[in-house]
Amino acid sequence: MSTENSTSETGGTQASSYPERTTARAVLETLRGYGIDTVFGIPGTHSLEFYRPLRELGIRPITTRHEQGASYGADGWSQVRGLPGVVITTSGPGLLNSLSGAATAYAESRPMILLSPGRPVGHDFRDIGSLHETKNPSAAVNAIVGVSRRVTSAAEAVTMIHDAMRDFAHSRPRPIHIEIPLDILEAPADVPESATAPRPLGEPAPAPEADVAEAVEALAASERPVILAGGGSLAAGEHLLELAELLEAPVITTTNGKGAIPEKHRLSLGADLRLSTAHEFLRSRDALLVIGSKVGEAELWGGDITPQGPVVRVDIMRDQMLCNLTPDVEVPGNSAAVVPQLLAGLRARAGAAGSGDVVGSGVVAGSGEAGDVAVEPSARTAPDLREVFDAMDEEGRTWAPELAALNETIMDVVPDDTILAGDSSQVTYMGSTTFFRAPVPHSLLYMGTYATLGYGLPAAIGAKLAAPERPVVCLVGDGALMFSVQELMTAVELGLDLPVICVDNGGYGEIRQNMVDRSIQPLGVDLVQPDWVRLAEGFGATGLPATMDTLADTVRTALETKGTSLVHLKI
């Protein structure tokens, strides 16, 4: 069934009926084939055809109260589900409102797909006052994401999705944007259904054997190796822990790599790269293996982590291995393949040399002379990390004693499998990153590089939708929560059991302190606060006031409360 479509200057199609299989449907069929069953956005005049097939395809649309919340929610969903988050916006302002979330995904190397309608073919750049008129939206988005393209056919849009899924698997994941002109979006799809079927993504790319051999040599010769695991290490899964145990190498992570090994494991030093104690420890080691991290200043806070021995860097992108910390050994490849390669190389070396050989001493057992070393897992001495771990914890408390205390109180109460959503709030980066011990990756939702405000609440909503069986808690400051407080209505509408803990320091506390440190009289940072409990109740949530003395019991109550709750803690 189809009719002729007549497109007006505003881009609205005037027909009363539509093809059964439009370009919009073909695009969504393609996404559904890859397992995507949830999309985020706000319906608009020009995006309606994206919504027509959603029920039939089994895709749930989540309507946030702002497109920024949609993109943050998609990011939270993506991290927990392990698939790219999908954002559907209308043209013009809807698309541009979503870009902070897209920029977050770019800075943190996370997969995201943004879909938006565009002006009809031939109407590009026409300054005629049409609805949602924007000079060049695709170019604007292209300045922020990995790829933004205005397509000319359904086939091109579908191919972009297939290509993106493969790129997400084999390259540094970056968000993409597909702008589909309105007349093409609503027209019959020029692709058969078979073209929308998912394509094999292929196996993760291993590193060249010579590079692996050189890395094995460097690691085998070390006596005090350490591993720095970034977000790119998460693809290695349990193999990373095997490698750490084989080398008896402590593991410290970036915030994106948090939980790469369970943070209560004896070899875990958590995600505290910002601490000077961590910098000192890393400098004391005789080999540093960096897996999937750009070693960014937003993680280091200006610290130097150059070890006493070689730096071995594993990364899916060769240019990332040259960023911020010069490697002695470069191992390009996907950590999902490279970490098993390192394991195999180390074990083979140990087996060839014979049991009982000492690791990292420079002496082959039985020879009595300096020579090649071999790796025997049982020969490594397990490091006692209690002193350095305690020192890092103590430094974390020194930075912000009250934030450390409230985080420790909360972490004693929440279940072990909790997903914690943070924000660019002091309570997160001076508290949760240290005192929340993540059992698995993506248990702390955060964005340390882009460092945006307003992320925590919508990201928590996305996470709860992705994993309804797991407890999800949002812990943010009052300034951050006000950026996206409208999403409380989204959580209530969805019926999510979601405690939100608002730590209220009366405004922008860190910026206030920055001003004081620079001898600037604080200005524009002390904010009038709402009655947070009544505000929550106005949204239909449960409002719970708390003090430091009652915080533990109040959080327990929030965890037991059906629906959305807000705990207000003034400090």
mmCIF file of C-alpha atoms in Angstrom, residues 159-410:
data_model
loop_
_atom_site.group_PDB
_atom_site.id
_atom_site.type_symbol
_atom_site.label_atom_id
_atom_site.label_comp_id
_atom_site.label_asym_id
_atom_site.label_seq_id
_atom_site.Cartn_x
_atom_site.Cartn_y
_atom_site.Cartn_z
ATOM 1 C CA THR A 159 24.865 0.463 5.084
ATOM 2 C CA MET A 160 25.953 3.139 7.561
ATOM 3 C CA ILE A 161 24.453 1.113 10.400
ATOM 4 C CA HIS A 162 26.152 -2.104 9.282
ATOM 5 C CA ASP A 163 29.456 -0.275 8.934
ATOM 6 C CA ALA A 164 29.038 1.365 12.332
ATOM 7 C CA MET A 165 28.393 -1.957 14.067
ATOM 8 C CA ARG A 166 31.560 -3.370 12.556
ATOM 9 C CA ASP A 167 33.548 -0.262 13.455
ATOM 10 C CA PHE A 168 32.269 -0.393 17.034
ATOM 11 C CA ALA A 169 33.635 -3.939 17.260
ATOM 12 C CA HIS A 170 36.992 -3.370 15.572
ATOM 13 C CA SER A 171 37.958 0.240 16.178
ATOM 14 C CA ARG A 172 37.772 2.843 18.888
ATOM 15 C CA PRO A 173 33.992 3.264 19.307
ATOM 16 C CA ARG A 174 32.759 6.747 18.505
ATOM 17 C CA PRO A 175 29.155 7.968 18.006
ATOM 18 C CA ILE A 176 27.728 8.317 14.514
ATOM 19 C CA HIS A 177 24.866 10.457 13.198
ATOM 20 C CA ILE A 178 22.619 9.657 10.247
ATOM 21 C CA GLU A 179 20.548 12.502 8.816
ATOM 22 C CA ILE A 180 17.794 11.244 6.509
ATOM 23 C CA PRO A 181 16.045 13.827 4.319
ATOM 24 C CA LEU A 182 12.348 13.839 5.139
ATOM 25 C CA ASP A 183 11.164 12.838 1.683
ATOM 26 C CA ILE A 184 13.544 9.849 1.716
ATOM 27 C CA LEU A 185 12.656 8.946 5.322
ATOM 28 C CA GLU A 186 8.962 8.625 4.434
ATOM 29 C CA ALA A 187 9.393 7.074 0.984
ATOM 30 C CA PRO A 188 9.357 3.349 0.112
ATOM 31 C CA ALA A 189 12.642 1.710 1.118
ATOM 32 C CA ASP A 190 14.904 0.913 -1.814
ATOM 33 C CA VAL A 191 16.422 -2.125 -0.070
ATOM 34 C CA PRO A 192 15.123 -5.688 0.279
ATOM 35 C CA GLU A 193 14.475 -7.043 3.763
ATOM 36 C CA SER A 194 17.498 -9.318 3.374
ATOM 37 C CA ALA A 195 19.742 -6.234 3.254
ATOM 38 C CA THR A 196 18.720 -5.239 6.771
ATOM 39 C CA ALA A 197 19.741 -8.585 8.318
ATOM 40 C CA PRO A 198 22.710 -8.373 10.698
ATOM 41 C CA ARG A 199 26.091 -9.086 9.197
ATOM 42 C CA PRO A 200 28.906 -11.069 10.820
ATOM 43 C CA LEU A 201 31.170 -8.732 12.734
ATOM 44 C CA GLY A 202 34.238 -10.949 12.510
ATOM 45 C CA GLU A 203 36.773 -11.897 15.133
ATOM 46 C CA PRO A 204 38.750 -9.329 17.153
ATOM 47 C CA ALA A 205 42.032 -8.362 15.516
ATOM 48 C CA PRO A 206 45.153 -9.876 17.095
ATOM 49 C CA ALA A 207 48.485 -8.093 17.281
ATOM 50 C CA PRO A 208 51.447 -8.968 15.022
ATOM 51 C CA GLU A 209 53.365 -11.908 16.474
ATOM 52 C CA ALA A 210 56.641 -9.981 16.591
ATOM 53 C CA ASP A 211 55.052 -7.241 18.718
ATOM 54 C CA VAL A 212 53.524 -9.807 21.072
ATOM 55 C CA ALA A 213 56.891 -11.554 21.419
ATOM 56 C CA GLU A 214 58.596 -8.263 22.296
ATOM 57 C CA ALA A 215 55.919 -7.505 24.903
ATOM 58 C CA VAL A 216 56.225 -10.995 26.389
ATOM 59 C CA GLU A 217 59.998 -10.519 26.642
ATOM 60 C CA ALA A 218 59.602 -7.216 28.492
ATOM 61 C CA LEU A 219 56.971 -8.523 30.902
ATOM 62 C CA ALA A 220 58.807 -11.771 31.592
ATOM 63 C CA ALA A 221 61.972 -9.889 32.462
ATOM 64 C CA SER A 222 60.239 -7.644 34.986
ATOM 65 C CA GLU A 223 60.087 -8.324 38.694
ATOM 66 C CA ARG A 224 57.511 -5.674 39.641
ATOM 67 C CA PRO A 225 55.120 -5.239 36.719
ATOM 68 C CA VAL A 226 51.898 -3.272 36.995
ATOM 69 C CA ILE A 227 48.885 -3.074 34.673
ATOM 70 C CA LEU A 228 46.979 0.112 33.835
ATOM 71 C CA ALA A 229 43.619 -0.899 32.369
ATOM 72 C CA GLY A 230 41.493 1.623 30.487
ATOM 73 C CA GLY A 231 38.096 1.323 28.864
ATOM 74 C CA GLY A 232 39.703 -0.481 25.942
ATOM 75 C CA SER A 233 40.735 -3.323 28.257
ATOM 76 C CA LEU A 234 37.155 -4.362 29.017
ATOM 77 C CA ALA A 235 36.864 -6.419 25.834
ATOM 78 C CA ALA A 236 39.471 -8.802 27.276
ATOM 79 C CA GLY A 237 36.994 -9.923 29.931
ATOM 80 C CA GLU A 238 38.263 -12.506 32.410
ATOM 81 C CA HIS A 239 41.512 -12.925 30.476
ATOM 82 C CA LEU A 240 42.755 -9.680 32.023
ATOM 83 C CA LEU A 241 42.478 -11.131 35.524
ATOM 84 C CA GLU A 242 44.251 -14.283 34.334
ATOM 85 C CA LEU A 243 47.090 -12.150 33.028
ATOM 86 C CA ALA A 244 47.314 -10.148 36.237
ATOM 87 C CA GLU A 245 47.440 -13.325 38.328
ATOM 88 C CA LEU A 246 50.006 -14.930 36.045
ATOM 89 C CA LEU A 247 52.303 -11.914 36.363
ATOM 90 C CA GLU A 248 51.246 -11.168 39.959
ATOM 91 C CA ALA A 249 50.793 -7.655 38.611
ATOM 92 C CA PRO A 250 48.635 -5.140 40.486
ATOM 93 C CA VAL A 251 45.905 -3.590 38.334
ATOM 94 C CA ILE A 252 44.946 0.065 38.501
ATOM 95 C CA THR A 253 42.287 1.359 36.137
ATOM 96 C CA THR A 254 40.977 4.533 34.638
ATOM 97 C CA THR A 255 37.425 5.460 35.560
ATOM 98 C CA ASN A 256 36.230 4.022 32.237
ATOM 99 C CA GLY A 257 38.140 0.818 33.026
ATOM 100 C CA LYS A 258 36.778 0.612 36.573
ATOM 101 C CA GLY A 259 35.836 -2.978 37.379
ATOM 102 C CA ALA A 260 38.097 -4.438 34.674
ATOM 103 C CA ILE A 261 38.978 -6.885 37.426
ATOM 104 C CA PRO A 262 36.780 -7.142 40.532
ATOM 105 C CA GLU A 263 37.840 -4.288 42.787
ATOM 106 C CA LYS A 264 37.811 -6.443 45.898
ATOM 107 C CA HIS A 265 40.386 -8.772 44.326
ATOM 108 C CA ARG A 266 43.771 -8.825 46.052
ATOM 109 C CA LEU A 267 45.489 -7.361 42.950
ATOM 110 C CA SER A 268 43.077 -4.484 42.400
ATOM 111 C CA LEU A 269 44.159 -0.933 43.209
ATOM 112 C CA GLY A 270 40.844 0.501 42.047
ATOM 113 C CA ALA A 271 40.397 3.517 39.792
ATOM 114 C CA ASP A 272 42.507 6.068 41.642
ATOM 115 C CA LEU A 273 44.915 7.336 39.011
ATOM 116 C CA ARG A 274 44.291 10.875 40.266
ATOM 117 C CA LEU A 275 46.067 10.214 43.580
ATOM 118 C CA SER A 276 49.728 11.056 44.146
ATOM 119 C CA THR A 277 50.077 7.780 46.067
ATOM 120 C CA ALA A 278 49.121 5.934 42.895
ATOM 121 C CA HIS A 279 51.582 7.971 40.834
ATOM 122 C CA GLU A 280 54.384 7.135 43.252
ATOM 123 C CA PHE A 281 53.508 3.437 43.193
ATOM 124 C CA LEU A 282 53.466 3.278 39.392
ATOM 125 C CA ARG A 283 56.812 5.068 39.197
ATOM 126 C CA SER A 284 58.293 2.421 41.490
ATOM 127 C CA ARG A 285 57.454 -0.494 39.169
ATOM 128 C CA ASP A 286 59.888 -1.924 36.657
ATOM 129 C CA ALA A 287 57.347 -2.481 33.849
ATOM 130 C CA LEU A 288 54.038 -0.843 33.008
ATOM 131 C CA LEU A 289 51.511 -2.569 30.769
ATOM 132 C CA VAL A 290 48.891 -0.071 29.537
ATOM 133 C CA ILE A 291 45.828 -1.665 27.935
ATOM 134 C CA GLY A 292 43.278 0.452 26.100
ATOM 135 C CA SER A 293 43.889 3.864 27.629
ATOM 136 C CA LYS A 294 45.055 7.232 26.332
ATOM 137 C CA VAL A 295 46.425 7.945 29.845
ATOM 138 C CA GLY A 296 44.639 11.275 29.795
ATOM 139 C CA GLU A 297 45.257 14.251 32.040
ATOM 140 C CA ALA A 298 41.623 14.116 33.180
ATOM 141 C CA GLU A 299 42.545 10.800 34.841
ATOM 142 C CA LEU A 300 46.034 11.690 36.075
ATOM 143 C CA TRP A 301 45.266 15.179 37.354
ATOM 144 C CA GLY A 302 48.761 16.173 36.260
ATOM 145 C CA GLY A 303 50.652 13.239 37.750
ATOM 146 C CA ASP A 304 53.682 11.433 36.297
ATOM 147 C CA ILE A 305 53.466 7.629 36.116
ATOM 148 C CA THR A 306 56.619 6.841 34.115
ATOM 149 C CA PRO A 307 57.936 3.537 35.527
ATOM 150 C CA GLN A 308 61.533 2.491 36.152
ATOM 151 C CA GLY A 309 61.373 -0.001 33.296
ATOM 152 C CA PRO A 310 59.686 -0.412 29.920
ATOM 153 C CA VAL A 311 56.226 0.829 29.008
ATOM 154 C CA VAL A 312 54.225 -1.694 26.963
ATOM 155 C CA ARG A 313 51.073 -0.313 25.366
ATOM 156 C CA VAL A 314 48.212 -2.324 23.901
ATOM 157 C CA ASP A 315 45.576 -0.409 21.947
ATOM 158 C CA ILE A 316 43.129 -0.961 19.142
ATOM 159 C CA MET A 317 44.288 2.361 17.642
ATOM 160 C CA ARG A 318 47.983 2.839 17.017
ATOM 161 C CA ASP A 319 47.816 6.631 17.413
ATOM 162 C CA GLN A 320 46.437 6.181 20.925
ATOM 163 C CA MET A 321 49.567 4.301 21.941
ATOM 164 C CA LEU A 322 51.626 7.401 21.259
ATOM 165 C CA CYS A 323 49.400 9.647 23.356
ATOM 166 C CA ASN A 324 50.668 11.169 26.640
ATOM 167 C CA LEU A 325 53.050 8.325 27.611
ATOM 168 C CA THR A 326 55.729 7.148 25.174
ATOM 169 C CA PRO A 327 55.788 3.348 24.782
ATOM 170 C CA ASP A 328 58.888 1.195 24.550
ATOM 171 C CA VAL A 329 56.826 -1.621 23.048
ATOM 172 C CA GLU A 330 53.741 -1.041 20.870
ATOM 173 C CA VAL A 331 51.188 -3.843 20.560
ATOM 174 C CA PRO A 332 48.392 -2.806 18.186
ATOM 175 C CA GLY A 333 45.232 -4.895 18.325
ATOM 176 C CA ASN A 334 41.965 -5.590 20.078
ATOM 177 C CA SER A 335 42.485 -6.420 23.761
ATOM 178 C CA ALA A 336 39.988 -9.274 23.359
ATOM 179 C CA ALA A 337 42.606 -10.968 21.167
ATOM 180 C CA VAL A 338 45.848 -9.427 22.421
ATOM 181 C CA VAL A 339 45.504 -10.297 26.118
ATOM 182 C CA PRO A 340 45.032 -14.020 25.289
ATOM 183 C CA GLN A 341 48.060 -13.705 22.991
ATOM 184 C CA LEU A 342 50.137 -12.368 25.874
ATOM 185 C CA LEU A 343 48.881 -15.131 28.142
ATOM 186 C CA ALA A 344 49.749 -17.784 25.593
ATOM 187 C CA GLY A 345 53.190 -16.316 24.998
ATOM 188 C CA LEU A 346 54.034 -16.092 28.688
ATOM 189 C CA ARG A 347 52.802 -19.612 29.395
ATOM 190 C CA ALA A 348 54.628 -21.044 26.410
ATOM 191 C CA ARG A 349 57.840 -19.398 27.528
ATOM 192 C CA ALA A 350 57.445 -20.791 31.025
ATOM 193 C CA GLY A 351 56.694 -24.264 29.726
ATOM 194 C CA ALA A 352 59.667 -24.254 27.357
ATOM 195 C CA ALA A 353 62.064 -23.174 30.086
ATOM 196 C CA GLY A 354 60.898 -25.752 32.601
ATOM 197 C CA SER A 355 59.229 -25.455 35.972
ATOM 198 C CA GLY A 356 60.859 -23.734 38.884
ATOM 199 C CA ASP A 357 62.364 -20.916 36.853
ATOM 200 C CA VAL A 358 62.445 -17.549 38.522
ATOM 201 C CA VAL A 359 60.517 -14.744 36.972
ATOM 202 C CA GLY A 360 62.250 -11.439 36.444
ATOM 203 C CA SER A 361 65.538 -12.288 38.175
ATOM 204 C CA GLY A 362 67.653 -12.482 35.052
ATOM 205 C CA VAL A 363 68.779 -15.994 36.064
ATOM 206 C CA VAL A 364 67.727 -19.259 34.458
ATOM 207 C CA ALA A 365 67.135 -21.831 37.172
ATOM 208 C CA GLY A 366 69.997 -24.246 37.512
ATOM 209 C CA SER A 367 72.394 -22.186 35.388
ATOM 210 C CA GLY A 368 73.777 -19.898 38.080
ATOM 211 C CA GLU A 369 74.477 -17.286 35.413
ATOM 212 C CA ALA A 370 72.644 -14.259 34.150
ATOM 213 C CA GLY A 371 70.649 -14.973 31.030
ATOM 214 C CA ASP A 372 67.160 -15.173 29.609
ATOM 215 C CA VAL A 373 64.379 -15.397 32.118
ATOM 216 C CA ALA A 374 61.276 -17.532 31.879
ATOM 217 C CA VAL A 375 57.845 -17.170 33.378
ATOM 218 C CA GLU A 376 56.553 -19.787 35.757
ATOM 219 C CA PRO A 377 53.277 -18.636 37.289
ATOM 220 C CA SER A 378 53.933 -20.326 40.619
ATOM 221 C CA ALA A 379 57.340 -18.634 40.902
ATOM 222 C CA ARG A 380 55.961 -15.107 41.163
ATOM 223 C CA THR A 381 55.753 -13.707 44.654
ATOM 224 C CA ALA A 382 52.315 -12.295 45.366
ATOM 225 C CA PRO A 383 52.665 -8.598 46.186
ATOM 226 C CA ASP A 384 51.280 -7.377 49.482
ATOM 227 C CA LEU A 385 49.289 -4.328 48.418
ATOM 228 C CA ARG A 386 47.626 -3.580 51.727
ATOM 229 C CA GLU A 387 49.982 -0.740 52.573
ATOM 230 C CA VAL A 388 49.619 1.057 49.247
ATOM 231 C CA PHE A 389 45.878 0.391 49.159
ATOM 232 C CA ASP A 390 45.436 1.844 52.638
ATOM 233 C CA ALA A 391 47.608 4.824 51.709
ATOM 234 C CA MET A 392 45.465 5.519 48.639
ATOM 235 C CA ASP A 393 42.290 5.284 50.688
ATOM 236 C CA GLU A 394 43.737 7.640 53.279
ATOM 237 C CA GLU A 395 44.751 10.142 50.602
ATOM 238 C CA GLY A 396 41.236 9.939 49.175
ATOM 239 C CA ARG A 397 39.816 10.786 52.597
ATOM 240 C CA THR A 398 42.247 13.673 52.974
ATOM 241 C CA TRP A 399 41.086 15.255 49.701
ATOM 242 C CA ALA A 400 37.451 15.387 50.832
ATOM 243 C CA PRO A 401 36.742 13.866 54.262
ATOM 244 C CA GLU A 402 32.980 14.451 54.282
ATOM 245 C CA LEU A 403 32.484 13.130 50.751
ATOM 246 C CA ALA A 404 34.590 10.079 51.582
ATOM 247 C CA ALA A 405 32.553 9.421 54.722
ATOM 248 C CA LEU A 406 29.183 9.663 53.023
ATOM 249 C CA ASN A 407 30.352 7.452 50.152
ATOM 250 C CA GLU A 408 31.622 4.822 52.580
ATOM 251 C CA THR A 409 28.324 4.962 54.443
ATOM 252 C CA ILE A 410 26.337 4.475 51.247
#
